[in-house]
Each structure stands twice: as C-alpha cells, then as structure tokens.
Tab-separated table of C-alpha atoms and ligand atoms in Angstrom:
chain	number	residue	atom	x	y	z
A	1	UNK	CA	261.218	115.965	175.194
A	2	UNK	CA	259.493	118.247	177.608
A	3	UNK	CA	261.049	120.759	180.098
A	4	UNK	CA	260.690	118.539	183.103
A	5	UNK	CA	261.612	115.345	181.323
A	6	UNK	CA	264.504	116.761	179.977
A	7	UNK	CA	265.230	118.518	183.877
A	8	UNK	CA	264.918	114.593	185.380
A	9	UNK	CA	267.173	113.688	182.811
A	10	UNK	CA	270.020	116.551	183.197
A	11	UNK	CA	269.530	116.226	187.180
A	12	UNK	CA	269.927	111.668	186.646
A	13	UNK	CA	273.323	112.479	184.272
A	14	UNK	CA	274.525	115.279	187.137
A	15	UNK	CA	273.690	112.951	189.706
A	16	UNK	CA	275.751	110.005	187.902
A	17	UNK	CA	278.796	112.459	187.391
A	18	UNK	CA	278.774	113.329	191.081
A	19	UNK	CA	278.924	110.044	191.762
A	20	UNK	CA	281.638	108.142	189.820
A	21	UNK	CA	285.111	108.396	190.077
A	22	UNK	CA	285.518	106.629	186.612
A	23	UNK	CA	283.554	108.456	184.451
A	24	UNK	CA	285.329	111.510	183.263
A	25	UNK	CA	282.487	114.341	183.393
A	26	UNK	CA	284.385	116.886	182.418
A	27	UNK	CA	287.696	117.290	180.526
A	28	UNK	CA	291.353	117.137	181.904
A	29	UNK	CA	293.680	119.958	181.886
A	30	UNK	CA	296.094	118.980	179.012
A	31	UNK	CA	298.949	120.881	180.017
A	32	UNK	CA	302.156	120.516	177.546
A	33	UNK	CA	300.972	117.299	176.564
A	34	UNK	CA	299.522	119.009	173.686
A	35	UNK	CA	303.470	119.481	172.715
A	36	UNK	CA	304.668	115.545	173.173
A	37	UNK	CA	305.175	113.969	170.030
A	38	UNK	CA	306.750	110.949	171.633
A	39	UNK	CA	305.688	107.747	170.911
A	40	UNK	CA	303.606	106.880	173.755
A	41	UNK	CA	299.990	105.769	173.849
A	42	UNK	CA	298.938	106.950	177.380
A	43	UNK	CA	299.468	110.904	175.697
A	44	UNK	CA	295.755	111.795	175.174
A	45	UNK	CA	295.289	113.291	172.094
A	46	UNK	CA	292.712	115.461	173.034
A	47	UNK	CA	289.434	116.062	174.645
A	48	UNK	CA	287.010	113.024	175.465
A	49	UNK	CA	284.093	112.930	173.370
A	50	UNK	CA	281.987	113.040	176.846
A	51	UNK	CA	279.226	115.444	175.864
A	52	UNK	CA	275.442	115.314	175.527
A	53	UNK	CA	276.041	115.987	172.018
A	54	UNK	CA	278.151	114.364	169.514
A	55	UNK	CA	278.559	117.685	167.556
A	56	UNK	CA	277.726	121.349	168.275
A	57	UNK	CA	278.907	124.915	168.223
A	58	UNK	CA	282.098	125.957	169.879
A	59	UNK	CA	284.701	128.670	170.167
A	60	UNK	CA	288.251	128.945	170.277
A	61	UNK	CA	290.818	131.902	171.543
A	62	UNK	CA	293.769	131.920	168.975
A	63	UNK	CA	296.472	134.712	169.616
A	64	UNK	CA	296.651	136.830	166.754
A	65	UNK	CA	300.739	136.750	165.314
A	66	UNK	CA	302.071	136.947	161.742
A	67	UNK	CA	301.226	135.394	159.414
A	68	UNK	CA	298.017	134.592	161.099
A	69	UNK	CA	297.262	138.203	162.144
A	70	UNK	CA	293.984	138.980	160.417
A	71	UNK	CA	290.228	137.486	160.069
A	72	UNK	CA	291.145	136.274	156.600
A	73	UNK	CA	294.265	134.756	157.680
A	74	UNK	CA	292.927	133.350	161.016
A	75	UNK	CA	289.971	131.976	159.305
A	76	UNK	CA	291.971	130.315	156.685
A	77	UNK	CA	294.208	128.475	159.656
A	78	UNK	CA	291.491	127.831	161.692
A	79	UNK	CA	288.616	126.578	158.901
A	80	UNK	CA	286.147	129.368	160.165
A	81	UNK	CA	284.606	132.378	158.773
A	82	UNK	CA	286.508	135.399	158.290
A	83	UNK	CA	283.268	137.553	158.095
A	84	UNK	CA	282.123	136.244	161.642
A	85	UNK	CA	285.816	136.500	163.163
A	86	UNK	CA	285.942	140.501	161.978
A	87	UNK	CA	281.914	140.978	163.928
A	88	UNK	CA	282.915	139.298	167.022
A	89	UNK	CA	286.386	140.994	167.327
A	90	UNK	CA	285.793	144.282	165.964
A	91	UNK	CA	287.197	144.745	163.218
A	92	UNK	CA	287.506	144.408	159.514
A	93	UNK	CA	288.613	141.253	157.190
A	94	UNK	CA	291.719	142.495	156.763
A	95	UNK	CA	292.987	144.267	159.336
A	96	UNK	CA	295.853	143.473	161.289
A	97	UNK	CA	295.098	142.522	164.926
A	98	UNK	CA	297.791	143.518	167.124
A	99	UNK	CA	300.251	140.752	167.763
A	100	UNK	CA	299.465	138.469	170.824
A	101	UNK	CA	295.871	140.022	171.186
A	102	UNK	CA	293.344	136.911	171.730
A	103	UNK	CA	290.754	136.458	168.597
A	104	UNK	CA	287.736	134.297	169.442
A	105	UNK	CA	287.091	132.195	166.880
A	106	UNK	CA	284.000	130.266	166.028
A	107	UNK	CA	283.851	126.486	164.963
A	108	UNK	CA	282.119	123.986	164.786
A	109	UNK	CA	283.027	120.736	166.978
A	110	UNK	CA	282.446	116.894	166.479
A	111	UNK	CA	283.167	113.412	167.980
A	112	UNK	CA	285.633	111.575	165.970
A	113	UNK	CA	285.875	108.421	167.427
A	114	UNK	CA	286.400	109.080	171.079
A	115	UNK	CA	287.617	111.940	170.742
A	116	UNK	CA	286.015	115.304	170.153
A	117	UNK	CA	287.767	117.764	167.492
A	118	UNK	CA	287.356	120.087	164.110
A	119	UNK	CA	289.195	119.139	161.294
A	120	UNK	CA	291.106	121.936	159.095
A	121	UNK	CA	292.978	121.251	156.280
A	122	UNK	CA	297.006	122.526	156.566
A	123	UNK	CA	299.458	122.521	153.410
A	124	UNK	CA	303.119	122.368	154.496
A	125	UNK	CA	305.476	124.803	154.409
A	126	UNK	CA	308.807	124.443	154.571
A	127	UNK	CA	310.374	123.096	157.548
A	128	UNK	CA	307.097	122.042	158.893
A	129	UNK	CA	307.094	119.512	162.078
A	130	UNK	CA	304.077	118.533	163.592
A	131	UNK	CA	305.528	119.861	166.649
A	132	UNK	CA	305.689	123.410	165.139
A	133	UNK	CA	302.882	123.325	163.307
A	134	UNK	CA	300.982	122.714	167.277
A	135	UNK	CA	303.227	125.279	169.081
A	136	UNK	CA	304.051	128.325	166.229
A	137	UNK	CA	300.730	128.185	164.341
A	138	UNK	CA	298.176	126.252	166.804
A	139	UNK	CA	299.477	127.642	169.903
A	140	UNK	CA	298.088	124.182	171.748
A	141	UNK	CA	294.825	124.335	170.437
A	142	UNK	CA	295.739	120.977	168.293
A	143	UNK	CA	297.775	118.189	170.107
A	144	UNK	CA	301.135	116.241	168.210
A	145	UNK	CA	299.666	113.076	169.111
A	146	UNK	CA	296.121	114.000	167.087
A	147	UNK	CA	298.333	115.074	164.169
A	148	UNK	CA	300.554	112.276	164.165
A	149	UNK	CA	297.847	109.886	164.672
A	150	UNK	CA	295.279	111.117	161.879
A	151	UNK	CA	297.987	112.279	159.243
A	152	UNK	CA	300.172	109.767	156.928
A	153	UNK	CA	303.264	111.680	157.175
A	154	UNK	CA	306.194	111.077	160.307
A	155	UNK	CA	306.440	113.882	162.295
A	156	UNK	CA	309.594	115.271	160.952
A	157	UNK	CA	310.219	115.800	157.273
A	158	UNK	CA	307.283	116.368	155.577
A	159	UNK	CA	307.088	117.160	151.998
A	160	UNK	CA	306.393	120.452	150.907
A	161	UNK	CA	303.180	120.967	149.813
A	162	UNK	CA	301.510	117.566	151.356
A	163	UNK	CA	297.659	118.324	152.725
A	164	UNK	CA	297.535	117.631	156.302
A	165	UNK	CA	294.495	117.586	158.164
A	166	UNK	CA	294.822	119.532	161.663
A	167	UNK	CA	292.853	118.578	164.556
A	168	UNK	CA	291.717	121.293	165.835
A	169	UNK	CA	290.776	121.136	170.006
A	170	UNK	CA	287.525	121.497	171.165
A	171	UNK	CA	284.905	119.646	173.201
A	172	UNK	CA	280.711	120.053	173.527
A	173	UNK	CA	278.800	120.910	176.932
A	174	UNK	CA	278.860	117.768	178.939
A	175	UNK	CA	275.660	116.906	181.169
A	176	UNK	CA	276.570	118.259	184.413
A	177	UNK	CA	277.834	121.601	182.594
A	178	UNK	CA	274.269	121.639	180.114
A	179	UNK	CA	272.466	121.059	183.226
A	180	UNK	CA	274.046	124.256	184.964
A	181	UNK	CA	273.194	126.796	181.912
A	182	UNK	CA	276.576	126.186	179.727
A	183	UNK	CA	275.459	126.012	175.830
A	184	UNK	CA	278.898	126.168	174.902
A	185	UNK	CA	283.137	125.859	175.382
A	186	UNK	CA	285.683	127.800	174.340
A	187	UNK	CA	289.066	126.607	174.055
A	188	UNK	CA	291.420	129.388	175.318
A	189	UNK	CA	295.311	129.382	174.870
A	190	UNK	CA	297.178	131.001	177.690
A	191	UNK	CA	299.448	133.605	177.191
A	192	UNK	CA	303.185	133.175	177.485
A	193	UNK	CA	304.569	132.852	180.626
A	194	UNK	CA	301.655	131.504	181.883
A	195	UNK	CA	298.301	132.315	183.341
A	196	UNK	CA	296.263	131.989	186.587
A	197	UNK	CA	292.851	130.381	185.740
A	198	UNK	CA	291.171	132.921	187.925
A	199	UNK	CA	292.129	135.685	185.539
A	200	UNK	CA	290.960	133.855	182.441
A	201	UNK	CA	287.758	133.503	184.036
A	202	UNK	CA	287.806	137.248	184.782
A	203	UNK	CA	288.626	138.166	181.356
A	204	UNK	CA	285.492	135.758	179.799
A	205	UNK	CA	282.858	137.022	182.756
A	206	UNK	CA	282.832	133.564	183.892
A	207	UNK	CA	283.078	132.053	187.325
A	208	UNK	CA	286.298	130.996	188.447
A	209	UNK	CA	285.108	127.484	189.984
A	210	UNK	CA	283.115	126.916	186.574
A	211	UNK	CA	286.182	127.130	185.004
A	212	UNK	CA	288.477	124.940	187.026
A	213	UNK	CA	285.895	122.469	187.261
A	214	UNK	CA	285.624	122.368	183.103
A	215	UNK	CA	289.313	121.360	183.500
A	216	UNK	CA	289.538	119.540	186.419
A	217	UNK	CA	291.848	121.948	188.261
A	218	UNK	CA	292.266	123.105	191.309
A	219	UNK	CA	290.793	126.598	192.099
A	220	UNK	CA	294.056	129.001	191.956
A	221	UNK	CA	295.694	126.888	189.579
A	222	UNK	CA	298.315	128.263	187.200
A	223	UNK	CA	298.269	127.293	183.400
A	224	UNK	CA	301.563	127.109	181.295
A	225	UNK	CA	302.416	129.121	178.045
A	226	UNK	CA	300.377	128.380	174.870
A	227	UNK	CA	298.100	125.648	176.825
A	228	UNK	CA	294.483	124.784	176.329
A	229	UNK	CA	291.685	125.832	178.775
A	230	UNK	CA	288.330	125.105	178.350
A	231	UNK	CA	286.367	128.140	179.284
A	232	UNK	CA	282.524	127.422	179.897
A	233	UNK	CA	279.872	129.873	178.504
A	234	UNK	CA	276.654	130.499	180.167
A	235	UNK	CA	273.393	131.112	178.322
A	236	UNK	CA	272.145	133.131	181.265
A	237	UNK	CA	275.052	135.128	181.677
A	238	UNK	CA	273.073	137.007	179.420
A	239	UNK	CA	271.219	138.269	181.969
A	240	UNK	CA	273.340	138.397	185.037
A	241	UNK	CA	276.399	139.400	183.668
A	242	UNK	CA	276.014	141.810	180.274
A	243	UNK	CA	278.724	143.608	180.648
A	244	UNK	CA	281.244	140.927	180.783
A	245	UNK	CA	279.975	138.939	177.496
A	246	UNK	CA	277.317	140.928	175.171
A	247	UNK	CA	274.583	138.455	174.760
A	248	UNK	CA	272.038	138.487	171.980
A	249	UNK	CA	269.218	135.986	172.784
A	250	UNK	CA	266.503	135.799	170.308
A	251	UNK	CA	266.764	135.465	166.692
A	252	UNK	CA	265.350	138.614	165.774
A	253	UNK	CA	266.739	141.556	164.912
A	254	UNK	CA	264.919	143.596	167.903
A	255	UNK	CA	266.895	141.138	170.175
A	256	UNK	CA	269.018	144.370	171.991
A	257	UNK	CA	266.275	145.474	173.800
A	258	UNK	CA	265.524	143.841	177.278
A	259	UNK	CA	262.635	142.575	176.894
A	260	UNK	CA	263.770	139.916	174.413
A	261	UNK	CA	266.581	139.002	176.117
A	262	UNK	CA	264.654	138.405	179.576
A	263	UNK	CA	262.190	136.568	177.172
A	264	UNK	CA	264.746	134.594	175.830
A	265	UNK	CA	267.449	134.466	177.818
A	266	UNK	CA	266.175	131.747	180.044
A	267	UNK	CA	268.139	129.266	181.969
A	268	UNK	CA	266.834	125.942	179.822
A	269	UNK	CA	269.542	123.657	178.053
A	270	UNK	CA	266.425	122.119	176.403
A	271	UNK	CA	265.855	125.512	174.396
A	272	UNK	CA	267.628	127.219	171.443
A	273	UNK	CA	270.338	129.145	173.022
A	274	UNK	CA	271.252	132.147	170.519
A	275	UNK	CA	274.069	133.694	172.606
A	276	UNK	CA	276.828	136.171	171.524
A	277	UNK	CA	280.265	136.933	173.236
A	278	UNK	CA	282.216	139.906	172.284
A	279	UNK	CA	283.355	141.699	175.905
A	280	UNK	CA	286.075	139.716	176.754
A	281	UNK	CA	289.679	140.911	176.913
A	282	UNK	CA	288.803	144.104	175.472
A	283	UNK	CA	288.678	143.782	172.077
A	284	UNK	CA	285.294	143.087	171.400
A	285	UNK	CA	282.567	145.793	170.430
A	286	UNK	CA	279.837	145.835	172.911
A	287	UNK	CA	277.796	148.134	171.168
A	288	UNK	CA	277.877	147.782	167.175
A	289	UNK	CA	278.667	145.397	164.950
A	290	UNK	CA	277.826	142.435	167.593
A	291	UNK	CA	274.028	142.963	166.892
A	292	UNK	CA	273.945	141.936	163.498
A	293	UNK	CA	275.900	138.584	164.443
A	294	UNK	CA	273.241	137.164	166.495
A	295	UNK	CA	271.925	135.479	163.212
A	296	UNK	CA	275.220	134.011	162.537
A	297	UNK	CA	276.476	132.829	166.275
A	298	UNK	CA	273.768	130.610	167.926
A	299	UNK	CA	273.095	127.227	169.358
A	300	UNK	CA	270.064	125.057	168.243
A	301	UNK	CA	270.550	122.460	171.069
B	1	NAG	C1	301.775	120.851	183.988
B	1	NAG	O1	302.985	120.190	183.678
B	1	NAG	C2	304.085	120.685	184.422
B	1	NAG	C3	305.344	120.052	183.916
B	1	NAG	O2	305.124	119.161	182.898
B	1	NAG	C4	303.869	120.405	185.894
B	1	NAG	O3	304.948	120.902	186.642
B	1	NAG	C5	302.596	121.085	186.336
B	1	NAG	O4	302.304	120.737	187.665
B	1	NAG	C6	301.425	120.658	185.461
B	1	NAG	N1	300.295	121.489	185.830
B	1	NAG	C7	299.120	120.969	186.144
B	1	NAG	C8	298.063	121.926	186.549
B	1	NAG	O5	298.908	119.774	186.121
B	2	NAG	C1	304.236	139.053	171.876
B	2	NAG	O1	304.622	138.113	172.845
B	2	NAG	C2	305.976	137.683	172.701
B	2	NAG	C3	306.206	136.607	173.712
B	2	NAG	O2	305.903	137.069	174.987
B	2	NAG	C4	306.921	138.850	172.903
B	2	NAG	O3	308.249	138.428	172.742
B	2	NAG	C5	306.591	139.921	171.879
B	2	NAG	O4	307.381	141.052	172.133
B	2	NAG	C6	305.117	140.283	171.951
B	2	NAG	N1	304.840	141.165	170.850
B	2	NAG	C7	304.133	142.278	170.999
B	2	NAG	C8	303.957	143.113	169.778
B	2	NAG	O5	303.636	142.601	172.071
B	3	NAG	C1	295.427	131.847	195.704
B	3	NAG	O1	296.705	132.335	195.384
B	3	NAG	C2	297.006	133.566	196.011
B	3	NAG	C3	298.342	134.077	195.500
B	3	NAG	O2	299.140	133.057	195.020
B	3	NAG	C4	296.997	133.378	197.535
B	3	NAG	O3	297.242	134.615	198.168
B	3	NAG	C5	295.652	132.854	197.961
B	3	NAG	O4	295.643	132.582	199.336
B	3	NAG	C6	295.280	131.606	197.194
B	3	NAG	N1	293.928	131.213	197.514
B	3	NAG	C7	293.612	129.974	197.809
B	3	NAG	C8	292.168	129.711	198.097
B	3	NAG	O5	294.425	129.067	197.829
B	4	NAG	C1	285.133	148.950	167.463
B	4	NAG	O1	285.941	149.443	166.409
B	4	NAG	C2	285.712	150.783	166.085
B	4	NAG	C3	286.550	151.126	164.863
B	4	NAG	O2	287.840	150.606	164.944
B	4	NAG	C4	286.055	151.669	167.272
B	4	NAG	O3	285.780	153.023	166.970
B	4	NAG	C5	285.194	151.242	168.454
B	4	NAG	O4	285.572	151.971	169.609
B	4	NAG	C6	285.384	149.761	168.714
B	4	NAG	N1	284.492	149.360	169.781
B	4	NAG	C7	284.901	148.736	170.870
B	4	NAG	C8	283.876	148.422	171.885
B	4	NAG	O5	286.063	148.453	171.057
C-alpha cells in the first residue's frame, strides 16, 4: 500500500470513529473492574480487540515489589525478556529495583477472540486467588474475569502447583490513534492512592488529551490505585519531544545522531517505526545503555 493510499485509508477509519457512537474507537477506562470476580457477564474482561492490527508490540508499567523486584523476576511474571527490561530501565538482571518504582516492560500483544491480551504462564502458590494473583502480583494489568474465564480452576482454592495461564492487559494502536503518529500502548498501573491522568501523561512526555482520549476519560480525570491506563506512544515524539522519551529511529547502530533520527523519525504509520522509551519517571538512562536496544525494541507495522 502506498503512502497516500494508506493516508485515505487512516483519514476514512478516523472519519468513521468520529462519527459513530457505537463503535468503540478507543478503549474504556477499566477502573476496579479489573478486581471483580463476580459472576457477571457485563464485567469486560479486558481491552477490545479494536486495532488496525490483530497483534503487535506493546509495553506495560509494572511496579517493581518483592518478589517481583528485579528484571529476572519481572520478566519471569510478566513472560518478557529480562535482558531488554535491565536496557530500558537501567539497570542490571539482577538488581533490585527499588520497591514501588515503575519498570516498563515490553510484550508482545494479540487478539484472542475479541479481546486483545498476552498470555503468561503462572504456577500457584499457596493461597493463590485469582483475585490476588490480579491485585498483589498483576497490580490490574490482568482482569479476574480474563482469569476466571480462560483458566479451569474456580477462583478460590486452587491447587498448589496447577499452571494457570495469566492474561496479561494490553491493546494495539487503533485507527484514529495510528493515524495521529501512535505506533504503540503502554499499559500503565497507577500508583496507590491514586493518580491524576495529567501527571501520567507528564511522566511518559505524552499529551494529556492523547491520553484521556486512549481511555475515554475526561481531561482532569483521576485514576484509582493499581488501575490500568493506556498511555499512547508517539513515533514522532522522537523528534519533538527527546527529552521526555529517548527515541532511537533507524535500525542502525549510528541511529543517535540527528540526522538519522530526522531521516527516520517521520510521522508515517505506514513505515517501520523503531522507537525507544527510556525517560520516563526517572529511571531510565537517556544516555547509555538505551542505544544498543534500538535493535531489540521496534515496530515493523
Ligand atoms: C471508578 O470507579 C469508582 C467506584 O467504583 C467510581 O467512583 C469512579 O467514578 C470511577 N472512575 C471513573 C473515571 O469512571
Ligand atoms: C510502597 O508503597 C506502599 C503503598 O503505598 C507503601 O506502604 C510502602 O511503604 C512503599 N514502600 C517503599 C519502599 O516506598
Ligand atoms: C483540573 O483540576 C484542577 C484541580 O483539581 C482545577 O484547578 C482545574 O480547574 C481543573 N481543570 C479543568 C479544565 O477542569
Ligand atoms: C544508569 O545507571 C548507572 C549505573 O547505575 C548510573 O551511573 C547512571 O546515572 C544511570 N543513568 C541514568 C540516566 O539514570
């Protein structure tokens, strides 16, 4: 598909969005939703599979606490790569990450059935409810109602040692967010007592309407404890913003230089989109190990 084919269709699918009030463009604020394991079918159990794509790359935000306090660890709950959660955070396999510090955490994302998710495997521990395993481990980035829907076991009393499969949250760039530069969501748990959504989109470098309309919020909106918002990443941002996400755009090695990232960095959803985050919430190393994760972290749209 060429650039203005592909621009007629993004522009057609934006258009359509604007117009209907039944077609869910973007996702819905969860809220504590993500906590009810009651047995009700209207509880979504999780994000619509809405996107242009039925799979693609996608981030999460995880806060880092015991037992689940290092890349290893993390990577292990989470069914990602330790060696890619130590670049992007800055820091070493096993090092402990200061409790409640956010860890971004790559994945990758896919449409089952409706509904868009990443499967990791989970063996039970003691004690184990679904509803624990979503609010101690998960911290909202899985829902009750996903677990109790795609595992065999009721949500109470599950044998020690039985393989669960986790659904992990996460959704894909819809057409209306593609069309305005966004190559990929993260899924963001807020901290506890709650958040404003303007200062989650301060801490990501992204804009604060982008980010209530990924949610369908209100601007100003609050967000409760240990609940899911999806935080929309720019491609260009690269450009306009570099010191509030560190961007590599080209494949290459020589990518730091700004030549290659104006070369690169352009705003096209219909063009590979390498793009690397690492600023946010000041953790992330700006300056060293990010450039040699560009190979790892990037979108072939
Ligand atoms: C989230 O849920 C709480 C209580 O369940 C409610 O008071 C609040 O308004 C909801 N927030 C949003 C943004 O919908
Ligand atoms: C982490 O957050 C929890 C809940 O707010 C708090 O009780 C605890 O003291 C925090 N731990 C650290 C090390 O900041
Ligand atoms: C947002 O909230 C702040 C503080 O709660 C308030 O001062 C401000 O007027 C609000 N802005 C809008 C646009 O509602
Ligand atoms: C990355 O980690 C190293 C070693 O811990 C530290 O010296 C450096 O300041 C960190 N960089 C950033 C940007 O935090």
């Amino acid at each position: 598909m060429d650039v203005a084919s592909s621009h007629i269709l993004s522009t057609a699918l934006f258009l359509l969005c604007a117009v209907s009030q039944s077609v869910h463009c973007q996702q819905v604020y969860l809220n504590d939703t993500v906590y009810d394991c009651s047995d009700n079918p209207s509880i979504p159990k999780g994000y619509l599979c809405n996107g242009l794509q039925k799979s693609c790359r996608s981030f999460l935000a995880l806060r880092s606490k015991p037992p689940y306090d290092t890349p290893l660890s993390i990577a292990y709950l989470l069914g990602s790569e330790a060696s890619i959660i130590s670049s992007i955070n800055n820091v070493s396999d096993n090092d402990k990450i200061p409790t409640n510090k956010s860890v971004v955490v790559p994945i990758s994302c896919s449409c089952y059935g409706n509904i868009y998710q990443h499967n990791t495997p989970y063996t039970v521990r003691k004690a184990d409810t679904y509803y624990q395993l979503a609010k101690r481990y998960y911290q909202g980035l899985t829902t009750c109602q996903s677990l109790m829907g795609q595992n065999y076991y009721a949500s109470v009393d599950i044998p020690v040692a039985a393989q669960l499969s986790v659904p992990v949250l996460c959704a894909c760039p819809t057409a209306e967010q593609a069309a305005d530069g966004v190559t990929s969501l993260l899924a963001y748990t807020a901290a506890d007592g709650g958040e404003r959504v303007h200062s989650v989109a301060k801490a990501f470098g992204v804009d604060e309407n982008a980010v209530a309309n990924a949610n369908k919020l209100p601007l100003n909106s609050t967000i409760a404890a240990f609940t899911p918002l999806l935080v929309p990443l720019k491609g260009n941002t690269c450009k306009q913003d570099p010191n509030s996400f560190f961007c590599t755009c080209s494949s290459s090695s020589a990518a730091a230089d700004a030549s290659s990232v104006d070369l690169y960095c352009q705003d096209s959803h219909d063009q590979k989109f390498p793009v690397k985050l690492v600023a946010s919430l000041g953790m992330f190393d700006k300056h060293d190990k990010a450039l040699n994760l560009h190979a790892h972290i990037y979108y072939q749209e």
